[in-house]
Short mmCIF file of C-alpha atoms and ligand atoms in Angstrom, two decimals:
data_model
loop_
_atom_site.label_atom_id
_atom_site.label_comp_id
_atom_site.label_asym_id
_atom_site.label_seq_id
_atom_site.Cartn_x
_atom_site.Cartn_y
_atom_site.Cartn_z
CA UNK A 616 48.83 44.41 -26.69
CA UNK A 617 47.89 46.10 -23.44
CA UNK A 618 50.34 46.58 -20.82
CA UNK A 619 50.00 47.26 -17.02
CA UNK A 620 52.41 49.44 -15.29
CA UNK A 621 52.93 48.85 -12.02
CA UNK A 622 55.53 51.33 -9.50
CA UNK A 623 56.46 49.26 -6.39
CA UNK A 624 58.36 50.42 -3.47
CA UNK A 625 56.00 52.04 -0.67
CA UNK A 626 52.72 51.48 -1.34
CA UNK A 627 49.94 51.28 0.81
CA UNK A 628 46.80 50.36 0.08
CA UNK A 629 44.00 52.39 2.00
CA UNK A 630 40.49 52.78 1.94
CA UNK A 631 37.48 50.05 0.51
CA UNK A 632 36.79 48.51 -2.49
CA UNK A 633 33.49 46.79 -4.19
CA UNK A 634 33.52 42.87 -5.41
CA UNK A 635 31.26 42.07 -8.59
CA UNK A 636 29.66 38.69 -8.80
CA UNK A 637 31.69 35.70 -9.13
CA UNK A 638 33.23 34.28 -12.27
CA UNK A 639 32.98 30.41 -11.16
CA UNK A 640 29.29 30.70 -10.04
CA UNK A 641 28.22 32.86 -13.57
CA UNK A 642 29.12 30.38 -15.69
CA UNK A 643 27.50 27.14 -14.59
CA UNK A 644 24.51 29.26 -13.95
CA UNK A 645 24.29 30.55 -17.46
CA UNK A 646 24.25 26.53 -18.60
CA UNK A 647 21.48 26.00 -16.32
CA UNK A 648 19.72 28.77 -18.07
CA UNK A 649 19.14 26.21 -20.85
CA UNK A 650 17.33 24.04 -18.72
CA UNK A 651 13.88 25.45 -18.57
CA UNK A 652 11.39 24.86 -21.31
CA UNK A 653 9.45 27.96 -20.81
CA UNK A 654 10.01 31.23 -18.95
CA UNK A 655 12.56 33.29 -18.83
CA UNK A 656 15.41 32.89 -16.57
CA UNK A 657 17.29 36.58 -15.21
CA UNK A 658 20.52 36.40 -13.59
CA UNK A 659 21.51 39.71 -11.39
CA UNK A 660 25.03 40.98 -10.32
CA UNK A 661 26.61 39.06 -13.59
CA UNK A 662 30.34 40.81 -13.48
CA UNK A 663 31.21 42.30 -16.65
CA UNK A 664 34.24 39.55 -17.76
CA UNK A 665 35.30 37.81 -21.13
CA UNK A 666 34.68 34.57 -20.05
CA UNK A 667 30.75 35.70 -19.13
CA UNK A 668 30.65 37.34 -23.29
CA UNK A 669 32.07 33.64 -24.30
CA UNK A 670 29.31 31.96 -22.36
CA UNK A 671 26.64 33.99 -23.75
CA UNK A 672 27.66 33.31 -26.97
CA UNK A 673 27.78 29.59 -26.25
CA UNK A 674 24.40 29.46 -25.02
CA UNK A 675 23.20 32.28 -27.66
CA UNK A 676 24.59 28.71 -30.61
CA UNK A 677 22.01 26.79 -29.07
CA UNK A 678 19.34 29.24 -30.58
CA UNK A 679 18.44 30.41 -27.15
CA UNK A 680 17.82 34.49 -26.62
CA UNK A 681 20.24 35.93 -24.77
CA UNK A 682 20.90 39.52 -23.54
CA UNK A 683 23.49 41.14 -21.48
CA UNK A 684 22.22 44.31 -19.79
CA UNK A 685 25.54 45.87 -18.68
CA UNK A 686 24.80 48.89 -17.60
CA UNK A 687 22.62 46.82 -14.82
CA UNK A 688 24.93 43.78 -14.64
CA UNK A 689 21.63 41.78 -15.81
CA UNK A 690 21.54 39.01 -18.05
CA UNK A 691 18.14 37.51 -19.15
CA UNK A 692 17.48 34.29 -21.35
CA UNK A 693 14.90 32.64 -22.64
CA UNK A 694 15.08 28.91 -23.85
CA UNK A 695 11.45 27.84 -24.20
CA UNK A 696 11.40 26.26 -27.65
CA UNK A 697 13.36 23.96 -29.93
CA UNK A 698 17.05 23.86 -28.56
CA UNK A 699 20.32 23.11 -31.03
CA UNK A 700 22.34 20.34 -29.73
CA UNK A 701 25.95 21.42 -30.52
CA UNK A 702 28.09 23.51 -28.95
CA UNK A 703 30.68 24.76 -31.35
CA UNK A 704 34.60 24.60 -31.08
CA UNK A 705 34.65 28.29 -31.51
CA UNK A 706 33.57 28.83 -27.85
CA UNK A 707 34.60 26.47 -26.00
CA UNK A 708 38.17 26.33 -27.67
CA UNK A 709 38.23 29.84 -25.79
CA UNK A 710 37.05 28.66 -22.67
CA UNK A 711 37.21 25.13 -21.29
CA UNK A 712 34.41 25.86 -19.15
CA UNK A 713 31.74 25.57 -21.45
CA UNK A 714 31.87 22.02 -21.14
CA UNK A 715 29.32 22.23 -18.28
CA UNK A 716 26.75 22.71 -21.01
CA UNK A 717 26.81 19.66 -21.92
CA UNK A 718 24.85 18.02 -19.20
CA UNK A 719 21.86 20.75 -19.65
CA UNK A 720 21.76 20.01 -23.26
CA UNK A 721 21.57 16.18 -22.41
CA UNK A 722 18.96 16.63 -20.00
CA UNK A 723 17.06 18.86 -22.53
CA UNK A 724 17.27 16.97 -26.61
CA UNK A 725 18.30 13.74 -24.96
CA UNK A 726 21.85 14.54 -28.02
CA UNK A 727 24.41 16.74 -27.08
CA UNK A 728 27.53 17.63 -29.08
CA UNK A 729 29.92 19.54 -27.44
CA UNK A 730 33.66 20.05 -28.81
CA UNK A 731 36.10 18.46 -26.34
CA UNK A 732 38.11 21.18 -23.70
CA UNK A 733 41.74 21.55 -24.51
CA UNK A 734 43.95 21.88 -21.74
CA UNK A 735 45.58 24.58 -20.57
CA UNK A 736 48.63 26.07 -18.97
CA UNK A 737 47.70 24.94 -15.35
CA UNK A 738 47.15 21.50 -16.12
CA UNK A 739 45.44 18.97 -18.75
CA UNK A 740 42.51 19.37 -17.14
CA UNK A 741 40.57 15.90 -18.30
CA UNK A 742 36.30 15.91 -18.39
CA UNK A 743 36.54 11.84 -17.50
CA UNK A 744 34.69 12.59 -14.32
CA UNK A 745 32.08 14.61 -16.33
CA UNK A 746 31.64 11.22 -18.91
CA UNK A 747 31.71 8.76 -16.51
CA UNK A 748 28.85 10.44 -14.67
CA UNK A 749 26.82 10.89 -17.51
CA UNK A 750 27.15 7.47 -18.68
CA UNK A 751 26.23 6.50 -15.17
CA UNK A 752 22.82 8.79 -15.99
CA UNK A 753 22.01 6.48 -18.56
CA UNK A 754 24.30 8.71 -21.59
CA UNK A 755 25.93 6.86 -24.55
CA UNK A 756 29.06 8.52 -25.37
CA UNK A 757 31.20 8.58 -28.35
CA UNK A 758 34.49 11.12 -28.83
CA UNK A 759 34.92 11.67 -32.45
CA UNK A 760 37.23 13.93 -34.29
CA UNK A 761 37.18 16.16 -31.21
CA UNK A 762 34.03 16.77 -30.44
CA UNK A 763 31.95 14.18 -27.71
CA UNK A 764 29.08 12.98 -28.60
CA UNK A 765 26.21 12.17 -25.47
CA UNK A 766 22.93 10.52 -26.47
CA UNK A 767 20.06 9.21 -24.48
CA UNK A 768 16.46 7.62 -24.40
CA UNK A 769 15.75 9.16 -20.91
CA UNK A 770 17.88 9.56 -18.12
CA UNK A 771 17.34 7.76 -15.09
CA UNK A 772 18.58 8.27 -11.28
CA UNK A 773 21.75 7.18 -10.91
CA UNK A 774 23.98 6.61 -7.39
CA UNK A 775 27.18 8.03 -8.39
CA UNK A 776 30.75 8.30 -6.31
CA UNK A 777 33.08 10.84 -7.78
CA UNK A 778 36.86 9.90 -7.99
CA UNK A 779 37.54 13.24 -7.23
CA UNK A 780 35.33 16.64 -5.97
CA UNK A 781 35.61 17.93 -9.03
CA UNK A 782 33.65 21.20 -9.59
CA UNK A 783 32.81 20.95 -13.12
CA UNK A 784 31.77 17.34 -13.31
CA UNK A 785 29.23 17.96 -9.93
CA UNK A 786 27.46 21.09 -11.77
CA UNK A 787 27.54 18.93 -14.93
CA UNK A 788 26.08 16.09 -13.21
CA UNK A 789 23.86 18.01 -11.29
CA UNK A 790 22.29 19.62 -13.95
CA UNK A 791 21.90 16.84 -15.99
CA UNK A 792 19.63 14.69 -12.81
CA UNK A 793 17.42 17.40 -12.42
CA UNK A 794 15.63 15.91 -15.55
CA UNK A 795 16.30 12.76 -14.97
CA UNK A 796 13.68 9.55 -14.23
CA UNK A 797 14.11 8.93 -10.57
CA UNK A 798 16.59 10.21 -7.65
CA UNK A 799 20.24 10.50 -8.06
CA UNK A 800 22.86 10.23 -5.44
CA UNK A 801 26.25 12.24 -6.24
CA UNK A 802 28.66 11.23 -3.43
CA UNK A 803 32.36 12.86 -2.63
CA UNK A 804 30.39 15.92 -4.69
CA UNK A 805 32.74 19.45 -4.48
CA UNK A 806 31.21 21.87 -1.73
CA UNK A 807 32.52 24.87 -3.06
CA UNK A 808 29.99 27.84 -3.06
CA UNK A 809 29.26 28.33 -6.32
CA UNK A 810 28.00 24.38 -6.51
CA UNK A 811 25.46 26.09 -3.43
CA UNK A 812 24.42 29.10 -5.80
CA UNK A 813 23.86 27.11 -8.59
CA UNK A 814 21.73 24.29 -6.49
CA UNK A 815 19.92 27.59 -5.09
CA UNK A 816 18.75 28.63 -9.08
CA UNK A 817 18.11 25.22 -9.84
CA UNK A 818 15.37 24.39 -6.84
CA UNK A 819 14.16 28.17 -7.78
CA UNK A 820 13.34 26.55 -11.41
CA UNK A 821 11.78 23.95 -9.77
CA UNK A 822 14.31 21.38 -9.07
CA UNK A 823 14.63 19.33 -5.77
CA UNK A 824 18.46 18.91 -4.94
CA UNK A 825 19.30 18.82 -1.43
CA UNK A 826 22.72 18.79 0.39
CA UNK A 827 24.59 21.07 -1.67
CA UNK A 828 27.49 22.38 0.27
CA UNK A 829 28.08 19.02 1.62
CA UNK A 830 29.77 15.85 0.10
CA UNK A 831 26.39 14.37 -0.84
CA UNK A 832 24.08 15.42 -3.04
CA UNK A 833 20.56 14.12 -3.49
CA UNK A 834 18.52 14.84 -6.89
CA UNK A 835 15.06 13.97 -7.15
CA UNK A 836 14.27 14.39 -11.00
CA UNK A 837 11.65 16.38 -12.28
CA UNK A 838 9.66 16.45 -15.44
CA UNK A 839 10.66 19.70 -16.74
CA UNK A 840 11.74 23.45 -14.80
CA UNK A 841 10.34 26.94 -15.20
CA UNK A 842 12.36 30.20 -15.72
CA UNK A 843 13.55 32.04 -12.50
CA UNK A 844 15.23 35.44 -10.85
CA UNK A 845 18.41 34.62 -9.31
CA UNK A 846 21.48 37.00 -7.83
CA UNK A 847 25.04 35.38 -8.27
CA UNK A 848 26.68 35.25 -5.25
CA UNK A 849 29.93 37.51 -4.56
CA UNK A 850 33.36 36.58 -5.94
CA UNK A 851 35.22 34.86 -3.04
CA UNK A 852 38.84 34.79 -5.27
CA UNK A 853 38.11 38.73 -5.80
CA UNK A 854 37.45 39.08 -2.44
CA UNK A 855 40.77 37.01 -1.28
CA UNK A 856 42.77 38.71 -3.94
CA UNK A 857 42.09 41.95 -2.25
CA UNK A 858 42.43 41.02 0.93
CA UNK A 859 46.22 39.56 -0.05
CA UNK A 860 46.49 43.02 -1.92
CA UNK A 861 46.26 44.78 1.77
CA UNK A 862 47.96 42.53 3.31
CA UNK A 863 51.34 42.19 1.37
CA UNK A 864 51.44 46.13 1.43
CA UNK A 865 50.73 46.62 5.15
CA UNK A 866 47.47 48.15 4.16
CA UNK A 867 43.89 49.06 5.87
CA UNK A 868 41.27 47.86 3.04
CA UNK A 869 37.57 46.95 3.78
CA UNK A 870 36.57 44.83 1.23
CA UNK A 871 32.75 45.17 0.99
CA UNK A 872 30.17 42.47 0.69
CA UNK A 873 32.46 39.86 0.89
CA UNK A 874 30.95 36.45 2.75
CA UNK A 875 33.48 35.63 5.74
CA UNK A 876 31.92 31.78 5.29
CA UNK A 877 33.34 31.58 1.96
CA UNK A 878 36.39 32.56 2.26
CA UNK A 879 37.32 30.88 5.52
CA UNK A 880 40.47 28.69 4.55
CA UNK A 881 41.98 31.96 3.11
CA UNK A 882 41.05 34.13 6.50
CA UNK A 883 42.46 31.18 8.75
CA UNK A 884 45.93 31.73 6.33
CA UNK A 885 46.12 35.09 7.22
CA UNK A 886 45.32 35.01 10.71
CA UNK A 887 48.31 32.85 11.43
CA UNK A 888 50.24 34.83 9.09
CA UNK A 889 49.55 37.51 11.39
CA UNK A 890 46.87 39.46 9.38
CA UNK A 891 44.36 40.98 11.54
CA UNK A 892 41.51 40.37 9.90
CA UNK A 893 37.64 41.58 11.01
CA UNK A 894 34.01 41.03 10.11
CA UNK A 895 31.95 44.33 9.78
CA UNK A 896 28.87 44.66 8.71
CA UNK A 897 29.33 45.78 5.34
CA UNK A 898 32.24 43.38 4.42
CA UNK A 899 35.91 42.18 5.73
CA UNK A 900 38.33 44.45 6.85
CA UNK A 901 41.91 43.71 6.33
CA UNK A 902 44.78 45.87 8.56
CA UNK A 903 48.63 44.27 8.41
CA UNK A 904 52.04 45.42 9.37
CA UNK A 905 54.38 43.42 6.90
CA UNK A 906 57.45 43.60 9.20
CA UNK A 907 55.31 41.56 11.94
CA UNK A 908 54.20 39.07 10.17
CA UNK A 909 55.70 35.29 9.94
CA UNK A 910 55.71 32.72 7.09
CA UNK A 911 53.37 29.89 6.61
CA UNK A 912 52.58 26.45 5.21
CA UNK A 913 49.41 26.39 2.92
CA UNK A 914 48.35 23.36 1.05
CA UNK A 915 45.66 23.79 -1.50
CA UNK A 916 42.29 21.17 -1.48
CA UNK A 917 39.12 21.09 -2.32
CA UNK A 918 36.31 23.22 -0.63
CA UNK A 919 36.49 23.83 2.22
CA UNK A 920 40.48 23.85 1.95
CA UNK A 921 42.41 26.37 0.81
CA UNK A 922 40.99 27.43 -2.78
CA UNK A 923 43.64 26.66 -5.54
CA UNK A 924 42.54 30.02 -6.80
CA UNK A 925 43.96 31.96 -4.28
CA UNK A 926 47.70 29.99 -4.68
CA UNK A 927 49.33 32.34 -6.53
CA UNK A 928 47.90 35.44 -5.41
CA UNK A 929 49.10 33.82 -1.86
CA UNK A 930 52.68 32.88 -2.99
CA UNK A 931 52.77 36.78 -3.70
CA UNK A 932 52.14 37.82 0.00
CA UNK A 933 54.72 34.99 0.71
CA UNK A 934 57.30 36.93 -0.69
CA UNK A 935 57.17 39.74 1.41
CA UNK A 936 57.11 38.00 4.88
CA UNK A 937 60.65 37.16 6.26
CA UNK A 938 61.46 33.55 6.27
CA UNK A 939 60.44 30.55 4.28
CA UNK A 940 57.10 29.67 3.44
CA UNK A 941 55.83 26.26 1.67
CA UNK A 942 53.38 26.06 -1.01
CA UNK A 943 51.68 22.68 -1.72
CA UNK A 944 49.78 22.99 -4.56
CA UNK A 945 47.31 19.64 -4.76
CA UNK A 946 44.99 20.19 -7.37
CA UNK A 947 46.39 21.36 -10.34
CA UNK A 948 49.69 19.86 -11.90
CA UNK A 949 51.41 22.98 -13.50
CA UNK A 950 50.43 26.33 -11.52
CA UNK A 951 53.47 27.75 -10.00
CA UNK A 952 54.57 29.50 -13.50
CA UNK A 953 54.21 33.08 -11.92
CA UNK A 954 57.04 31.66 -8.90
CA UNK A 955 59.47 31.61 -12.72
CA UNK A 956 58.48 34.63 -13.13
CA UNK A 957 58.82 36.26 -10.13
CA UNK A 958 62.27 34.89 -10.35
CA UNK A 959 63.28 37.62 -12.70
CA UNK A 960 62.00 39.79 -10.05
CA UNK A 961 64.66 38.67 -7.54
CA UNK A 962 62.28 36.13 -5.65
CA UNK A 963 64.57 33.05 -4.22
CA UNK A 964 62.10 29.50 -4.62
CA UNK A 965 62.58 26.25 -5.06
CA UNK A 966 59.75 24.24 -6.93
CA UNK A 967 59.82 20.71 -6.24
CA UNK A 968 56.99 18.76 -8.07
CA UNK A 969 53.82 20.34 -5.73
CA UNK A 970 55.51 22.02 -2.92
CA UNK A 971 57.17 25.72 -3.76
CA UNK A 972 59.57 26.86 -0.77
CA UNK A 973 59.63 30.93 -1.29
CA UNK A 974 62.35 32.49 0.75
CA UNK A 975 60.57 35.99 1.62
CA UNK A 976 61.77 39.23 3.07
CA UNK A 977 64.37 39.32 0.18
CA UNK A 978 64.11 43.06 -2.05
CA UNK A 979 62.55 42.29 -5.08
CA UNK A 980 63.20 44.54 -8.16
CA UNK A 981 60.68 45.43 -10.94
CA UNK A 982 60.66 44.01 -14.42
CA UNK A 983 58.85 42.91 -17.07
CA UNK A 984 57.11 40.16 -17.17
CA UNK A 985 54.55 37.63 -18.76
CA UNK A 986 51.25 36.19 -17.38
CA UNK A 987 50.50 32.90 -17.88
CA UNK A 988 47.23 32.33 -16.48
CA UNK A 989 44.47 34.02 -14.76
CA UNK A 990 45.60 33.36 -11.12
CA UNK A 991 49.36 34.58 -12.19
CA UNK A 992 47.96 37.75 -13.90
CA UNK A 993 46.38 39.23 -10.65
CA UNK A 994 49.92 37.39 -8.39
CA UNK A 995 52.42 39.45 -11.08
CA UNK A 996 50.35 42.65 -10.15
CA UNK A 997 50.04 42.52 -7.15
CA UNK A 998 53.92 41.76 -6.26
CA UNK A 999 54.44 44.89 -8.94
CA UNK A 1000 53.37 46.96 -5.91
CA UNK A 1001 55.87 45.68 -3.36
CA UNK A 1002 59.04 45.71 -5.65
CA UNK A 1003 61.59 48.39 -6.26
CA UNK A 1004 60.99 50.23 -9.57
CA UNK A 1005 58.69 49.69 -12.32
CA UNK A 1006 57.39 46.57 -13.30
CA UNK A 1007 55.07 46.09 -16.72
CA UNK A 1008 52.75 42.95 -16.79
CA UNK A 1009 52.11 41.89 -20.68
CA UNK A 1010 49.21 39.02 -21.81
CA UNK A 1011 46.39 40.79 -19.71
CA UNK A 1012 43.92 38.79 -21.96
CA UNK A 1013 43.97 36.04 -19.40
CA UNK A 1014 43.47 38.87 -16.30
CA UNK A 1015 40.05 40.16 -18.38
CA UNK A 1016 38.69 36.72 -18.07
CA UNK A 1017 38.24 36.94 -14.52
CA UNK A 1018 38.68 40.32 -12.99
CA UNK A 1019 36.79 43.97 -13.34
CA UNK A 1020 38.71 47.01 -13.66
CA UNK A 1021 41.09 45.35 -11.40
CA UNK A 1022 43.93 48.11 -12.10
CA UNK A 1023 41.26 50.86 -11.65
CA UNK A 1024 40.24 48.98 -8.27
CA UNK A 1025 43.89 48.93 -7.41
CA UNK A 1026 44.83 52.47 -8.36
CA UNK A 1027 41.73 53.86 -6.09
CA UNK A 1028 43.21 52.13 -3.07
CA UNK A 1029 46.54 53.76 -3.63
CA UNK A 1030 48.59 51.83 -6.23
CA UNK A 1031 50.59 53.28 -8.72
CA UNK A 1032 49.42 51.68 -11.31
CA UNK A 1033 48.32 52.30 -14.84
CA UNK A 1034 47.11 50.25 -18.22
CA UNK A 1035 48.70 51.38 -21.60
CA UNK A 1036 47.84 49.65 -25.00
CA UNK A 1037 50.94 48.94 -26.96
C1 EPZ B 1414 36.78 25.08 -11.55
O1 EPZ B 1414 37.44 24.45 -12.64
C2 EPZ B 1414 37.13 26.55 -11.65
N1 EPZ B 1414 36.65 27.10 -12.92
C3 EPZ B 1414 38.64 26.74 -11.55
O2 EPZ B 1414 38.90 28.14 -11.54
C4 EPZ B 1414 39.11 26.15 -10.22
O3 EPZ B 1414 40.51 26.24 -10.15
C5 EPZ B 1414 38.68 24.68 -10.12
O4 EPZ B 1414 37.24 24.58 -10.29
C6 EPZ B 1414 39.04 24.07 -8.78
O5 EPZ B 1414 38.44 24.82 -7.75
C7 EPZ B 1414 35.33 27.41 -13.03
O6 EPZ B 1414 34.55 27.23 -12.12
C8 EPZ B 1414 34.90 27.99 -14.33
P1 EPZ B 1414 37.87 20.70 -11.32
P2 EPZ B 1414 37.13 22.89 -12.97
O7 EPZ B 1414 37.07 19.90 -12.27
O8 EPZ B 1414 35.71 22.61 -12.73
C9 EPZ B 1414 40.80 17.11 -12.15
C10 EPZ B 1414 39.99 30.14 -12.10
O9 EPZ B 1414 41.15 30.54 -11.95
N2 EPZ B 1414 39.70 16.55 -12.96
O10 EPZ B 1414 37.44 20.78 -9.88
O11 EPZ B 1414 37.72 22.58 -14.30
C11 EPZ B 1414 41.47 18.29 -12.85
O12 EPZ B 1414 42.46 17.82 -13.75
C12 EPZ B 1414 39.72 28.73 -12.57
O13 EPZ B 1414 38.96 30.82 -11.87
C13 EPZ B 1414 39.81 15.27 -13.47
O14 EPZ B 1414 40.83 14.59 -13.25
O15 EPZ B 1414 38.02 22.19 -11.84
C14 EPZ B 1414 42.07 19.07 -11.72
O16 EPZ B 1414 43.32 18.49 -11.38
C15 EPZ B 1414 41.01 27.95 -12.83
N3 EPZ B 1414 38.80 14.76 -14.21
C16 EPZ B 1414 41.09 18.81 -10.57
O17 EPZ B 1414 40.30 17.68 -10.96
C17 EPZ B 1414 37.67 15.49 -14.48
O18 EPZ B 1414 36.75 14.98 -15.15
C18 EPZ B 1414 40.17 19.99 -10.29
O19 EPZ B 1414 39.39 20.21 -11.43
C19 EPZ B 1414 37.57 16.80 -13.96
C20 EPZ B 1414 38.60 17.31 -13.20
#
């Protein structure tokens, strides 16, 4: 099992470093590669991540053509032709976010059978949003033996008012009306900006969805969508996870091509932290003095709030700033299992239910520890940097998922910091 080592003390991260295309917006927009009944559809910038290999290989069971040019971070499908229905346990057992194929396949056969998400450690992470939507589209659906069955005659326009913004359910839903009789409404939709990049390659295939971005959403269905060319838009957690990187080490990093706009809750954080933080025109620079900055309250919502992604990365930069910060985390039930963690490090919290109180400025000491989830991976490195001595991260499985030679990104900036296997 591979291991990162990390040497703390007095690092100082210096210099710039590149983002890849983001995780969140790759994977919807592979599902909506199914959509199209002739043409091929060619995503650019696709970040070379486990989670993008599982998708593939999801989309690749519905006897679809997929390829994965790496060397050009291209992936090009074509899904003209007969289309399986089922999307087998073996994916999306390994990643729950293959359940946003299910509304594409819908849309497509009019049957869909996709096995039902597990949870996982940051919450139980239900799809009822995604079913009730679908059933509002017209779907009959059964759950049976694990997997959920969706069946149709046609779907037709539906107005639809989400409990909750949930991310998944809107691309789900989405993607399903875009084939739908008639217009659908999606109100209380999420506005985060991979729900924009995905609207974007859906109107490129010939879709009409307006309002993305905003709590509204307005589908007028079509009869059937074309292939298209389509760049996914940056990583805006990559970007943020850098930017914390700089800041909790009292760095000088420009991040490049990262989108200010997106990543505006997370900016606003730092800025009262004390961060200076500036636009230039090839990305966001970050420049920080740890000794002058002061703590913070940060409660995490849906877009445009401050992303649930960047919580733990965050409560890592917390722990280097003298007083006592507050974390409220709102949106997932279980996601302060790096804060246990960091415990071992020396880190003085207090967890009750949502709200984490981190008392910072304390000296932290290296040590090894376990990763729990994606989120905590990149959080356990990145407070490896600021603690005394050696610390060794294990379960980096979960860290592949979502970030890109993130050690090697690290060490170039001026980490000391190295991956062994074993
Ligand atoms: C997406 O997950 C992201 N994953 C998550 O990123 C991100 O944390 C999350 O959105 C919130 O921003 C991808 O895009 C692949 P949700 P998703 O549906 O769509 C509840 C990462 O680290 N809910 O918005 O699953 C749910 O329990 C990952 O990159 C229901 O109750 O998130 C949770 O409390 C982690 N019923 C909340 O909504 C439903 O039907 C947010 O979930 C659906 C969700």
């Amino acid at each position: 099992m591979d291991k990162i080592i990390v040497k703390g003390g007095s690092t100082r991260l210096q210099g710039e470093v590149t983002i890849e295309g983001a995780k969140n917006a790759v994977l919807p927009l592979l599902a909506a590669t199914i959509l199209p009944s002739k043409g091929q559809t060619i995503l650019h910038n696709v970040p070379i991540l486990s989670d993008v290999f599982t998708m593939n290989n999801v989309v690749r069971g519905l006897d679809v053509q997929v390829s994965f040019d790496q060397d050009h971070n291209m992936v090009t499908v074509d899904a003209t032709g007969d289309l399986l229905d089922e999307a087998p346990y073996e994916y999306v057992s390994q990643m729950r976010a293959s359940i946003v194929v299910l509304g594409p396949i819908l849309a497509r056969n009019g049957h869909a059978k996709v096995s039902m998400p597990g949870g996982c450690t940051i919450g139980s992470r239900p799809i009822d949003l995604h079913l009730k939507g679908l059933e509002a589209l017209g779907a009959k659906i059964s759950q049976v033996g694990g997997d959920i069955t969706a069946t149709t005659d046609g779907l037709q326009g539906a107005n639809i008012y989400m409990d909750f913004p949930s991310v998944g359910a809107t691309q789900n839903l989405m993607m399903a009306a875009t084939l739908a009789q008639g217009t659908t409404i999606i109100e209380n939709a999420a506005r985060e900006p991979e729900i924009v990049d995905l609207a974007i390659l859906l109107n490129k295939m010939g879709s009409d969805i307006r309002g993305a971005g905003t709590e509204t959403l307005i589908i007028n269905g079509v009869d059937k969508l074309h292939g298209a060319e389509h760049d996914v838009v940056q990583d805006r957690i990559e970007a943020g996870t850098f930017m914390v990187a700089a800041a909790m080490t009292s760095g000088d990093v420009l991040i490049k091509s990262a989108i200010w706009e997106h990543n505006r809750p997370l900016i606003s954080k730092l800025q009262e932290m004390g961060v200076e933080v500036t636009e230039e025109s090839d990305g966001i620079r970050i420049k920080s003095d740890v000794n002058r900055l002061k703590p913070v309250t940060v409660k995490t919502l849906p877009h445009p709030g401050f992303p649930t992604d960047m919580q733990a990365q965050f409560t890592a930069l917390m722990t280097v700033v003298n007083g006592e910060s507050t974390m409220i985390e709102t949106v997932f039930e279980n996601r302060f299992q790096h804060l246990e963690e960091m415990r071992r490090m020396g880190l003085h919290s207090e967890i009750l239910r949502d709200t984490a109180l981190i008392r910072g400025g304390q000296p932290l000491q290296g040590a090894q520890v376990m990763s729990t989830d994606l989120r905590a991976s990149a959080a356990l490195i990145l407070i490896g940097m600021v603690a005394d001595g050696t610390t060794s991260v294990g379960e980096l499985s979960h860290l592949d998922r979502g970030y890109y030679k993130f050690h090697e990104k690290l060490a170039a900036l001026g980490a000391d910091i190295k991956r062994i296997n074993g």
